[in-house]
CSV table of C-alpha atoms in Angstrom, one decimal:
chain,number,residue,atom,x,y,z
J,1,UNK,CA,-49.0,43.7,119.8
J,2,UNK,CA,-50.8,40.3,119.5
J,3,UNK,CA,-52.5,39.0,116.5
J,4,UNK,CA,-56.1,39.0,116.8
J,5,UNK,CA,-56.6,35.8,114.7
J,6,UNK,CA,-56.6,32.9,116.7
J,7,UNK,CA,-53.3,30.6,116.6
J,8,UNK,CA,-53.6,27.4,114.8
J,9,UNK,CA,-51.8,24.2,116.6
J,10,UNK,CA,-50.2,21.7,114.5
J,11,UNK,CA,-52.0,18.2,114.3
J,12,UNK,CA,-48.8,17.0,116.9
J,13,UNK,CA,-50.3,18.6,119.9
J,14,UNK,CA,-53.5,17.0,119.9
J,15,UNK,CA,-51.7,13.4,120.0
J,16,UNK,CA,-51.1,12.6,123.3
J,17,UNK,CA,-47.6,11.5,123.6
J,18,UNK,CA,-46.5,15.2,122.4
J,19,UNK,CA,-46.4,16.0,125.9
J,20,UNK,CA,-44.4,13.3,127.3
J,21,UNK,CA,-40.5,12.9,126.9
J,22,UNK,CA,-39.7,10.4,124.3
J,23,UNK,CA,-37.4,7.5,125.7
J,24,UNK,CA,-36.2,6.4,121.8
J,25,UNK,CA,-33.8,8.9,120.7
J,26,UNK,CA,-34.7,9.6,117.1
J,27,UNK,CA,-38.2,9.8,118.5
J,28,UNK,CA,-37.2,12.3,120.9
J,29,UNK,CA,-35.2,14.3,118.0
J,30,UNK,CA,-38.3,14.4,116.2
J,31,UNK,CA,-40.5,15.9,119.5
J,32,UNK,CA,-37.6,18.5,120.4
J,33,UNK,CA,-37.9,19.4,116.3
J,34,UNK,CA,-41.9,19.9,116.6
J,35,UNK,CA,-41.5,21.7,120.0
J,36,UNK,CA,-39.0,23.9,118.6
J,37,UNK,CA,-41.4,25.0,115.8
J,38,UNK,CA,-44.1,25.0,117.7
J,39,UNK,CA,-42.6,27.7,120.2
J,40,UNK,CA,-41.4,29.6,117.8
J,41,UNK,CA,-44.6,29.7,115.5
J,42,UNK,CA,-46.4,30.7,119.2
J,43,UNK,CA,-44.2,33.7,119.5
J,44,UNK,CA,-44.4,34.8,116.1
J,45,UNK,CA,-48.1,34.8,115.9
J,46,UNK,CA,-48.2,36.6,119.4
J,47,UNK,CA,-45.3,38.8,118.7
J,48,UNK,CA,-43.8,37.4,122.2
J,49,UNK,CA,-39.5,37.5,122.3
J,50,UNK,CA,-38.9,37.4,125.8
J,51,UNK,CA,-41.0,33.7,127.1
J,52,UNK,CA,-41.5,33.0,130.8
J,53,UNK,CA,-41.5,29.9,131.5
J,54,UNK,CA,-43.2,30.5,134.7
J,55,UNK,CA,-46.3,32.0,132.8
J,56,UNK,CA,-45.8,29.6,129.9
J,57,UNK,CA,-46.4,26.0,131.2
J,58,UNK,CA,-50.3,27.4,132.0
J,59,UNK,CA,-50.8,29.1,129.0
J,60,UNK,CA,-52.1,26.8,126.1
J,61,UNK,CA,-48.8,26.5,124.3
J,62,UNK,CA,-47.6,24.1,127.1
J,63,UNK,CA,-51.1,22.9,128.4
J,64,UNK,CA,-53.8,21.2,126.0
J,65,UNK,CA,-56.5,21.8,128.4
J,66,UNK,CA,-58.4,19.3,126.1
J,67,UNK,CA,-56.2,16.2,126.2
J,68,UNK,CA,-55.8,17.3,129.9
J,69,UNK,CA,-52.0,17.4,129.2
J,70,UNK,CA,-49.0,19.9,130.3
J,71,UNK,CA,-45.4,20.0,129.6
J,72,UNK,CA,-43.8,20.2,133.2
J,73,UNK,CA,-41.3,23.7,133.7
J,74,UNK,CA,-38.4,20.8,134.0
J,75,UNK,CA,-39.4,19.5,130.6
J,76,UNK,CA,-40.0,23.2,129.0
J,77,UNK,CA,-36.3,24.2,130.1
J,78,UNK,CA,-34.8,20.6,128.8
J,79,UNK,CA,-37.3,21.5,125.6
J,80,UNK,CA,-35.6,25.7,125.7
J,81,UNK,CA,-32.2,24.0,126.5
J,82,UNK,CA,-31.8,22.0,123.1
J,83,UNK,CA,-33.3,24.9,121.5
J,84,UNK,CA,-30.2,27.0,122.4
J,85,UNK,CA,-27.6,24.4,121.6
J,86,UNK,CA,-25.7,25.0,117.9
J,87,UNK,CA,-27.0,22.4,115.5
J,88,UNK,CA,-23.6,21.8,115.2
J,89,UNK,CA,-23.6,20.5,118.4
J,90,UNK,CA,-27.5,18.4,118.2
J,91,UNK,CA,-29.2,21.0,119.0
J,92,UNK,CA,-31.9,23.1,117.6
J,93,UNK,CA,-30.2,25.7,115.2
J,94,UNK,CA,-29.6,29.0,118.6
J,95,UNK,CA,-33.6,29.3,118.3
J,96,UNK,CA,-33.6,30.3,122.1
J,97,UNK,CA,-31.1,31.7,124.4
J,98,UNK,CA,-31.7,32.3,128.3
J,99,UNK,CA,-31.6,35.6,129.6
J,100,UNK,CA,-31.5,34.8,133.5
J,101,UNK,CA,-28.7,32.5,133.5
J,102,UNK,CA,-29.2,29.9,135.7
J,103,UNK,CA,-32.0,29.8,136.6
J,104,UNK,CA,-33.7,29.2,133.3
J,105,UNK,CA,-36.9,30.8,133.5
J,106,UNK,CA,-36.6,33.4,131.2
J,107,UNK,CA,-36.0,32.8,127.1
J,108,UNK,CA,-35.5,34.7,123.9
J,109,UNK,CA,-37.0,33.0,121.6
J,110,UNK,CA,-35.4,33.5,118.1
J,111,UNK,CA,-38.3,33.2,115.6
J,112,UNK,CA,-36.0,35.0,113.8
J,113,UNK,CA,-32.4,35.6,115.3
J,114,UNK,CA,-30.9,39.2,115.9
J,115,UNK,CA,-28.7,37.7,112.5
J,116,UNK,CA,-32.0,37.7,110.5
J,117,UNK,CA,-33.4,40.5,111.7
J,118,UNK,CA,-30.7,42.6,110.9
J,119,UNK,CA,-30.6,41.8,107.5
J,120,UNK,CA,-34.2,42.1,107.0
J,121,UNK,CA,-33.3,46.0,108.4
J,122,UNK,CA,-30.2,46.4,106.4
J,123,UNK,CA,-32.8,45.3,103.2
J,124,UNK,CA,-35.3,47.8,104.5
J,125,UNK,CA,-32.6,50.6,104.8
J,126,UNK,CA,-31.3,49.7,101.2
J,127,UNK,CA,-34.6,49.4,99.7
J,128,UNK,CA,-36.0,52.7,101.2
J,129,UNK,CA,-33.0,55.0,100.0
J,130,UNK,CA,-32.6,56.1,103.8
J,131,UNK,CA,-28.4,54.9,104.0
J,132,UNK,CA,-26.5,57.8,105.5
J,133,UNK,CA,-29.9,58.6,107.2
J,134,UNK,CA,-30.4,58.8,111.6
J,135,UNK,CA,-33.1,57.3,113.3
J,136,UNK,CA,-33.8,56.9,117.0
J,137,UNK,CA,-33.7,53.2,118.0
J,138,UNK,CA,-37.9,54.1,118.8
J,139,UNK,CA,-38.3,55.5,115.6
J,140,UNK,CA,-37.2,52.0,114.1
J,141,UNK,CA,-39.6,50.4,116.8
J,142,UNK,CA,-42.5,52.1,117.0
J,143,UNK,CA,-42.4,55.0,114.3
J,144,UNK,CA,-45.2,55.1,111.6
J,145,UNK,CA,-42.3,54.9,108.7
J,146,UNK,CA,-42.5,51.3,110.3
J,147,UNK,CA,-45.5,50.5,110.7
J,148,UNK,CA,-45.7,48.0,108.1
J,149,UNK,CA,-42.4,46.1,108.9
J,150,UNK,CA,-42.9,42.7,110.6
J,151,UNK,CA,-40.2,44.4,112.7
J,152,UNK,CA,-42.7,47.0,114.5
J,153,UNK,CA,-43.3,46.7,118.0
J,154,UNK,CA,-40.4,44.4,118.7
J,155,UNK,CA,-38.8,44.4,121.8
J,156,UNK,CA,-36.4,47.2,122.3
J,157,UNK,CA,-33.6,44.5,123.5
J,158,UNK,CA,-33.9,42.3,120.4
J,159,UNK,CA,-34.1,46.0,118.2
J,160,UNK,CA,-30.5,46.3,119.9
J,161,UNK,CA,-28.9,43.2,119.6
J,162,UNK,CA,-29.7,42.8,115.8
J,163,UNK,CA,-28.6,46.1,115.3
J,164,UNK,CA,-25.2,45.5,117.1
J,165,UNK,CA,-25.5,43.2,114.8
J,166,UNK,CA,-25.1,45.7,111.9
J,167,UNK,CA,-22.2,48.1,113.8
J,168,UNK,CA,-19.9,44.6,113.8
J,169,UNK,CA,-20.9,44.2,109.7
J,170,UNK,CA,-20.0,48.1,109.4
J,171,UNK,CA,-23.3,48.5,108.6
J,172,UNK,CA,-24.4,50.8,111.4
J,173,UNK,CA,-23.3,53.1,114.0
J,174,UNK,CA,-25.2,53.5,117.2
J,175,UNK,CA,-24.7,56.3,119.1
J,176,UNK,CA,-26.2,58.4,122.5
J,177,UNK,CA,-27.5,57.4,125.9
J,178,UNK,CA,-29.2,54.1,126.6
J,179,UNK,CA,-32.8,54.2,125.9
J,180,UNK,CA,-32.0,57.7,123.5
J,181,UNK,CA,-30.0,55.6,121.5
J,182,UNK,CA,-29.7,56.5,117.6
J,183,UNK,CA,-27.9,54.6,114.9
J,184,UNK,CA,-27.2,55.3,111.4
J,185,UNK,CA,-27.1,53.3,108.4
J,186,UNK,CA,-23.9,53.1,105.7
């Protein structure tokens, strides 16, 4: 589910040197930062959580076709790669997190991490009256009771990991086979 408006790029990525690894380190602090938003403001807009990096580097977000100016896939993963790390540990706050290992091609990118998200459902759940209530994970997904959640559509994977989420609060309980799961709300 993309957003039919078009996505708005920050003044950064029309400036040149955006795309080209900054050797002063507070410099290159400051492009990791604006990367790091920049990704994630991308994926929002197009309701992307799973980003291949593959498919990525061509699209606009990593290539100004205007400037005539790419990221390369080696600086997209070093780019992903401080997005993962803890701020804790100079990184960018766990806003991505690789889901093929090694070979770093494909991301979560955490707009909003499974931790936000499942607040923003435990809210939802509260505010609604539906605690004590069951609901098929696709109900929560793709159901009409949803429809207006920023939450609809959302990959089933991230749906599950911010409801796990919940079951270690003792919020939830999911229950049944995978892809039948259903989970309820205390």
């Amino acid at each position: 589910m993309s957003n039919s408006t078009p996505f708005q790029f920050p003044p950064t990525y029309s400036f040149p040197p955006f795309f080209t690894p900054q050797p002063n380190s507070t410099t290159r602090l400051s492009q990791l930062q604006k990367w790091s938003l920049l990704i994630q403001s991308w994926c929002r807009h197009h309701r992307t959580y799973r980003l291949s990096l593959i498919e990525a580097i061509e699209s606009p977000l990593f290539h100004n076709s205007t400037l005539r100016k790419r990221i390369t896939l080696s600086e997209a993963r070093n780019i992903l790669d401080w997005m993962a790390e803890s701020e804790e540990k100079g990184g960018g706050g766990r806003r991505a997190e690789w889901i093929d290992g090694a070979n770093k091609t494909i991301a979560w990118v955490w707009w909003r991490r499974p931790e936000e998200w499942a607040g923003i459902l435990a809210d939802w759940i509260e505010n609604t009256g539906q605690k004590n209530v069951v609901f098929t994970v696709y109900e929560l997904v793709e159901g009409e009771a949803t429809m207006s959640q920023e939450w609809h559509g959302m990959d089933v994977d991230v749906m599950m990991k911010s409801l796990n989420v919940l079951v270690k609060r003792g919020k939830a309980q999911i229950f049944g086979n995978e892809g039948q799961e259903g989970v309820k709300f205390f």
